[in-house]
CSV table of C-alpha atoms (C1' of nucleotides) in Angstrom, one decimal:
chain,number,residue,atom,x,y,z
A,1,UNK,CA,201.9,73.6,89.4
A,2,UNK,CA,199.4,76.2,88.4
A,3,UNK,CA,195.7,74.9,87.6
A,4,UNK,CA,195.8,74.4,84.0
A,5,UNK,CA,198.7,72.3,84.5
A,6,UNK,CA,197.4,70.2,87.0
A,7,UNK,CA,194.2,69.6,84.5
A,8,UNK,CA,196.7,68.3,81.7
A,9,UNK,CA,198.2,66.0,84.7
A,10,UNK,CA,195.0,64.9,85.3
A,11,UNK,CA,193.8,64.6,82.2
A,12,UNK,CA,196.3,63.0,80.6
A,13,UNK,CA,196.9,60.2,83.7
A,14,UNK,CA,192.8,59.2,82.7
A,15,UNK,CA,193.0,58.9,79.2
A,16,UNK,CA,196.8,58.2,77.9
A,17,UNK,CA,198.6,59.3,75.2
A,18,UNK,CA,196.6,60.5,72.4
A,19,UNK,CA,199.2,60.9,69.3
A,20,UNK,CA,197.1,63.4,67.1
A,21,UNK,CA,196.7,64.5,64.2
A,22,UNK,CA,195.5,61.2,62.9
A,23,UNK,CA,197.0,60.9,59.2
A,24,UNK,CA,196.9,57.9,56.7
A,25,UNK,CA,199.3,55.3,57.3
A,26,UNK,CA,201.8,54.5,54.1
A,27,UNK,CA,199.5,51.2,52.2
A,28,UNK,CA,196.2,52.4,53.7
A,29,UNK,CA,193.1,54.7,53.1
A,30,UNK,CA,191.6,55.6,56.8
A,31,UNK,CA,193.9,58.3,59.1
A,32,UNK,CA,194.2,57.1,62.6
A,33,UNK,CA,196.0,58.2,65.3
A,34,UNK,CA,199.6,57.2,65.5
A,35,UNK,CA,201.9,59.8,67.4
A,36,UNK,CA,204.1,60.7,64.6
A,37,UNK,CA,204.8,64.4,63.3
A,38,UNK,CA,204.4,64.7,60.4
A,39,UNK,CA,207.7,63.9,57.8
A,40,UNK,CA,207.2,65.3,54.5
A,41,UNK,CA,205.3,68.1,52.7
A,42,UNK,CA,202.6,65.9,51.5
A,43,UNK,CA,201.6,64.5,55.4
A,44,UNK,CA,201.4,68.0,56.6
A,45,UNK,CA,199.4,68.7,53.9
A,46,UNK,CA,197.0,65.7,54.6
A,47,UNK,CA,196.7,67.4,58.4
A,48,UNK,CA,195.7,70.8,56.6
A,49,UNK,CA,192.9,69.2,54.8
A,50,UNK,CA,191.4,67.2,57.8
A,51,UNK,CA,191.8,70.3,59.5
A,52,UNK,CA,189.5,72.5,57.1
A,53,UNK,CA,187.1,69.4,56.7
A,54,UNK,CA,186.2,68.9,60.5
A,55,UNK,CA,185.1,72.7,60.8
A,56,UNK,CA,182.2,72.3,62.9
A,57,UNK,CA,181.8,68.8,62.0
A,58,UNK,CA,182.1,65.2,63.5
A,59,UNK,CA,185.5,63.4,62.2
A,60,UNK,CA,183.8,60.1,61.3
A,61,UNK,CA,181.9,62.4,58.6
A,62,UNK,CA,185.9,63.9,57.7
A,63,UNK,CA,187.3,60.4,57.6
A,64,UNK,CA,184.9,59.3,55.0
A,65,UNK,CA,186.1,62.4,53.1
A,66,UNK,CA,190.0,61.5,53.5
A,67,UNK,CA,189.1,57.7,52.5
A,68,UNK,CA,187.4,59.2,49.4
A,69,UNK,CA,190.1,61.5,48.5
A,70,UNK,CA,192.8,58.6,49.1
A,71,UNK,CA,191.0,55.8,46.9
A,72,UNK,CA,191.3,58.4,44.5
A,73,UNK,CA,195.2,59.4,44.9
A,74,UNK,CA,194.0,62.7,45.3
A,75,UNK,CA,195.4,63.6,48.7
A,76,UNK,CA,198.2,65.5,46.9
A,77,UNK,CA,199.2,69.5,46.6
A,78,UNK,CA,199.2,69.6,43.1
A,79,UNK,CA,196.2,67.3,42.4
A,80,UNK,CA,193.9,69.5,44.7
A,81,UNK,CA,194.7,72.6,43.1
A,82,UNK,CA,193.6,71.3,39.6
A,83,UNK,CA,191.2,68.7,40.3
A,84,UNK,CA,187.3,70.1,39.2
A,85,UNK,CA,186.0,71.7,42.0
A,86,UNK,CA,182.5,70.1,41.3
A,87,UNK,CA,184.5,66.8,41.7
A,88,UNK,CA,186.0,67.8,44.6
A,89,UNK,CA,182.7,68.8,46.5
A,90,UNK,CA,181.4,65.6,45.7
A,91,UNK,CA,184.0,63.7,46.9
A,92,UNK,CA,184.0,65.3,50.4
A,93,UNK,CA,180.5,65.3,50.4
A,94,UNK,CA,180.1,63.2,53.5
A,95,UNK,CA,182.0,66.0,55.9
A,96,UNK,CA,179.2,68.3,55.3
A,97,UNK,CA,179.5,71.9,54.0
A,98,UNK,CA,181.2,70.5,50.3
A,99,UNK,CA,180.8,73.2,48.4
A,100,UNK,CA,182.2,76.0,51.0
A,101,UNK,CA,185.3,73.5,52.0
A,102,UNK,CA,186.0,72.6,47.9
A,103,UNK,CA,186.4,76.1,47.8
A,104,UNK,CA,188.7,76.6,50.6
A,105,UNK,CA,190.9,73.2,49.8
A,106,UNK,CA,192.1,75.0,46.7
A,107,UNK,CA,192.4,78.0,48.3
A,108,UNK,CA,194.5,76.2,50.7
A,109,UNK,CA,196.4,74.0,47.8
A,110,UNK,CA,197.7,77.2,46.3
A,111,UNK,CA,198.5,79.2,49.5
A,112,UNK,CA,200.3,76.2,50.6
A,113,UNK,CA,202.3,74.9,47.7
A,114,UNK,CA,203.7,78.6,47.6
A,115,UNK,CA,204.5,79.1,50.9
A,116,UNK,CA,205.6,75.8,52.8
A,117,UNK,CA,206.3,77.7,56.2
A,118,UNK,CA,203.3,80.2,56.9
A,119,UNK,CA,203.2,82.3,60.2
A,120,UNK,CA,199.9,82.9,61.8
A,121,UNK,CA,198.9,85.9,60.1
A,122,UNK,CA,199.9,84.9,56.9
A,123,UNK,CA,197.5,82.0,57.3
A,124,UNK,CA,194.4,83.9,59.0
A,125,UNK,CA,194.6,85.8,55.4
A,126,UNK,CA,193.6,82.6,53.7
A,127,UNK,CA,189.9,82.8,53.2
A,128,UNK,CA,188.3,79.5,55.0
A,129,UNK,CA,191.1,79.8,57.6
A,130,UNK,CA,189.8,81.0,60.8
A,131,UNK,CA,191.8,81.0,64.3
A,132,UNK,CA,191.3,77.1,65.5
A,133,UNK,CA,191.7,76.0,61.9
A,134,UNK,CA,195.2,78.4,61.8
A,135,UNK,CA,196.8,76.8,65.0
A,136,UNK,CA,195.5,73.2,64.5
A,137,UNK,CA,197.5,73.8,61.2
A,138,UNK,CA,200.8,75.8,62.8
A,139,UNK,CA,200.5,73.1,66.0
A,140,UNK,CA,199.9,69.7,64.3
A,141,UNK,CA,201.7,69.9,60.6
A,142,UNK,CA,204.1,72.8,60.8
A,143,UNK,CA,205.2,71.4,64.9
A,144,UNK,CA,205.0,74.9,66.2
A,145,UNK,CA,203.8,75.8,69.7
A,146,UNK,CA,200.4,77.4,69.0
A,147,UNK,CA,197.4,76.5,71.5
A,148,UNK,CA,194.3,75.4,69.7
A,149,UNK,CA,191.2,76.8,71.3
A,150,UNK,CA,188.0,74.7,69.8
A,151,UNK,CA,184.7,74.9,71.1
A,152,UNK,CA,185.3,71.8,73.4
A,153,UNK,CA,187.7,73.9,75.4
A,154,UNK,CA,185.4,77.0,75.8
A,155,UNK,CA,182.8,74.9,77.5
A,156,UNK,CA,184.9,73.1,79.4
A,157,UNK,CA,187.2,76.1,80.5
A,158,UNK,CA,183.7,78.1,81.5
A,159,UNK,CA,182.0,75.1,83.2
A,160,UNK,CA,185.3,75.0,85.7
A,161,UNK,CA,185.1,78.9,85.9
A,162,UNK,CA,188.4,79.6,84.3
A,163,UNK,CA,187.0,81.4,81.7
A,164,UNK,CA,183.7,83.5,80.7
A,165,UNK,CA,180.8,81.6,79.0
A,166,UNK,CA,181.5,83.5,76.1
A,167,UNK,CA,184.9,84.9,76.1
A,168,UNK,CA,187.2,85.3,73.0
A,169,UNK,CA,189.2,82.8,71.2
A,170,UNK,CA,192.5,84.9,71.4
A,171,UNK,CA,191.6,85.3,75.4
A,172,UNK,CA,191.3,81.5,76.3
A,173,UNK,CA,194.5,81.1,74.3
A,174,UNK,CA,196.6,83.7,75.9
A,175,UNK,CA,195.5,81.5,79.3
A,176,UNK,CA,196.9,78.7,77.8
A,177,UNK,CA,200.0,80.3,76.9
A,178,UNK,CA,200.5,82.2,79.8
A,179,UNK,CA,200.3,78.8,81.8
A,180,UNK,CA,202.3,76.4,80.1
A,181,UNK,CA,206.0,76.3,78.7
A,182,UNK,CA,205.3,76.3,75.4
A,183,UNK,CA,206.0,73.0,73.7
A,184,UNK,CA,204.7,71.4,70.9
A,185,UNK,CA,204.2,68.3,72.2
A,186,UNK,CA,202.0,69.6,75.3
A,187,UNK,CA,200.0,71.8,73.3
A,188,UNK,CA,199.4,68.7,71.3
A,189,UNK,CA,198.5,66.3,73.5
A,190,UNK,CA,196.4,68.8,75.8
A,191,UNK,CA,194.2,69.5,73.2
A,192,UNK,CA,193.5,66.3,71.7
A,193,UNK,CA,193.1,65.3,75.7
A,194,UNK,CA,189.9,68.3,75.8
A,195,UNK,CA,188.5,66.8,72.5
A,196,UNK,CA,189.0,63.0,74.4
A,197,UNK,CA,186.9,64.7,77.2
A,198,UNK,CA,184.0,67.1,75.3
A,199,UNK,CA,182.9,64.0,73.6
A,200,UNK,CA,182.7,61.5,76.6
A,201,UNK,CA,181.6,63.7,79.5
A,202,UNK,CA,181.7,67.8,79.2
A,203,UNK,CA,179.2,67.0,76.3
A,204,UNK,CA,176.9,69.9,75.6
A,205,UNK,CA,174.6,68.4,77.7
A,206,UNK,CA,176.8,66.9,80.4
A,207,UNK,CA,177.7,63.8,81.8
A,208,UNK,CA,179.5,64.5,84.9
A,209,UNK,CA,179.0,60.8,86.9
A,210,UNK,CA,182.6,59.6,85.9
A,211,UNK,CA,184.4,62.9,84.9
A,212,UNK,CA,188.1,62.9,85.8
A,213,UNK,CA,188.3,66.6,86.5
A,214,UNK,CA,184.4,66.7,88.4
A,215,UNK,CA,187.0,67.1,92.0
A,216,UNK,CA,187.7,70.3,90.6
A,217,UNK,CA,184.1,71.6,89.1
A,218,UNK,CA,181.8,73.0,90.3
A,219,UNK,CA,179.3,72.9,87.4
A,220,UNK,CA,177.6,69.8,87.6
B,1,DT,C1',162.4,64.1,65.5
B,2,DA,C1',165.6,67.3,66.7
B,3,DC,C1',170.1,68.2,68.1
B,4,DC,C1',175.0,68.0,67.7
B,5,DA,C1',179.7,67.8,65.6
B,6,DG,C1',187.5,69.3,66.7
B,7,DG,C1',184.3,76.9,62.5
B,8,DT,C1',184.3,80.7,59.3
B,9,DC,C1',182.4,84.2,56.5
B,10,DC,C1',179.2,87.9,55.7
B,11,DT,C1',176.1,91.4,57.1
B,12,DC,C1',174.2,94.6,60.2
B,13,DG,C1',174.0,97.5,64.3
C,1,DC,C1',183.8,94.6,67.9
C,2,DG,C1',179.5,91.0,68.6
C,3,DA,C1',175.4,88.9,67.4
C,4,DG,C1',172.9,86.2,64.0
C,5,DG,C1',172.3,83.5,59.8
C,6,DA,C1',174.2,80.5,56.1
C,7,DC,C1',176.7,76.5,55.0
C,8,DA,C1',175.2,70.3,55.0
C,9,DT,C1',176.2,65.5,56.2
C,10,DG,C1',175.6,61.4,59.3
C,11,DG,C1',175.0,59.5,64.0
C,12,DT,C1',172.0,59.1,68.1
DNA sequence: TACCAGGTCCTCG
DNA sequence: CGAGGACATGGT
């Protein structure tokens, strides 16, 4: 078992299943995490809309977004692409950035409702649709086995010297892929499993005392 | 109060 | 290429 593999082990025996992407249940208006894929077009599309809304921001902020965009009945392919993009941006306006992500969630609406099975080029040519946004999207609500680097697993990668302070998205990634069989469902749960740990211990600024992987670090 | 959060685009060297 | 600024809200 190579290191990154023995992190996942580790990882996951701390902190448990995880079941991302959280989407909205059937008869409620909050997403929440319940280990389903995702079964139709219009809950894959919900999991490309969180995953433009929590671009460098916190997903209480996007939640409040979603739960705007549901008591509406607006969380739809068709309704996004002709709702007023004024509207729109004031709608999301709790997930920060409105104007700039009203912009892209149309951009998205029509890429997507023409093309319902993107590859990962096709999607980087979206405007608003960067690398991590690209594979959270291919990984989470297309099922496909694409490793999602986020800033999260940068610092935590570096702080464990498996990767330099400031190397490139597409480098961390090929680590990951190079290291792992690649399935769906382990890219999945080891990336929600970073987020779990970047925002209870490998915080920007640290908290190492109970830190499930501090046996193999060396940072703190 | 200042900093941070599940990035990306644009511009400039 | 890569560094640096713009985009913006809400929680601590």
């Amino acid at each position: 078992m190579n290191k990154i593999h023995q992190i996942y082990s580790i990882l996951y025996k701390s902190f448990g299943k995880q079941g991302w992407w959280p989407t909205t249940l059937e008869d409620e208006l909050h997403p929440k995490h319940h280990g389903k894929a995702p079964k139709n077009d219009k809950e894959r599309f919900e999991i490309i809309i969180g995953a433009i809304l929590t671009q460098n921001t916190n997903w209480k902020n996007v939640e409040k977004a979603i739960f705007n965009l549901n008591k509406n009945q607006l969380l739809e392919i068709n309704k996004i692409k002709k709702i007023n993009k004024k509207r729109l941006a004031s709608l999301i306006k709790p997930s920060g950035y409105f104007n700039q992500k009203a912009e892209r969630l149309k951009l998205i609406a029509d890429f997507y409702s023409k093309n319902k099975n993107p590859t990962r080029e096709e999607l980087l040519n979206v405007k608003g649709i960067g690398p991590e946004t690209a594979d959270s999207i291919l990984l989470y609500a297309l099922g496909k086995p694409s490793f999602v680097v986020d800033a999260y697993s940068k610092r935590i990668f570096s702080r464990l010297g498996l990767c330099d302070g400031k190397c490139s998205y597409d480098r961390l990634q090929e680590l990951f892929h190079k290291s792992l069989p690649k399935k769906t469902k382990l890219f999945n749960e080891y990336h929600a499993l970073l987020v779990e740990l970047g925002k209870n211990h490998c915080k920007t600024k640290p908290i190492c005392k109970e830190c499930p992987l501090k046996k193999l670090c060396s940072y703190s």
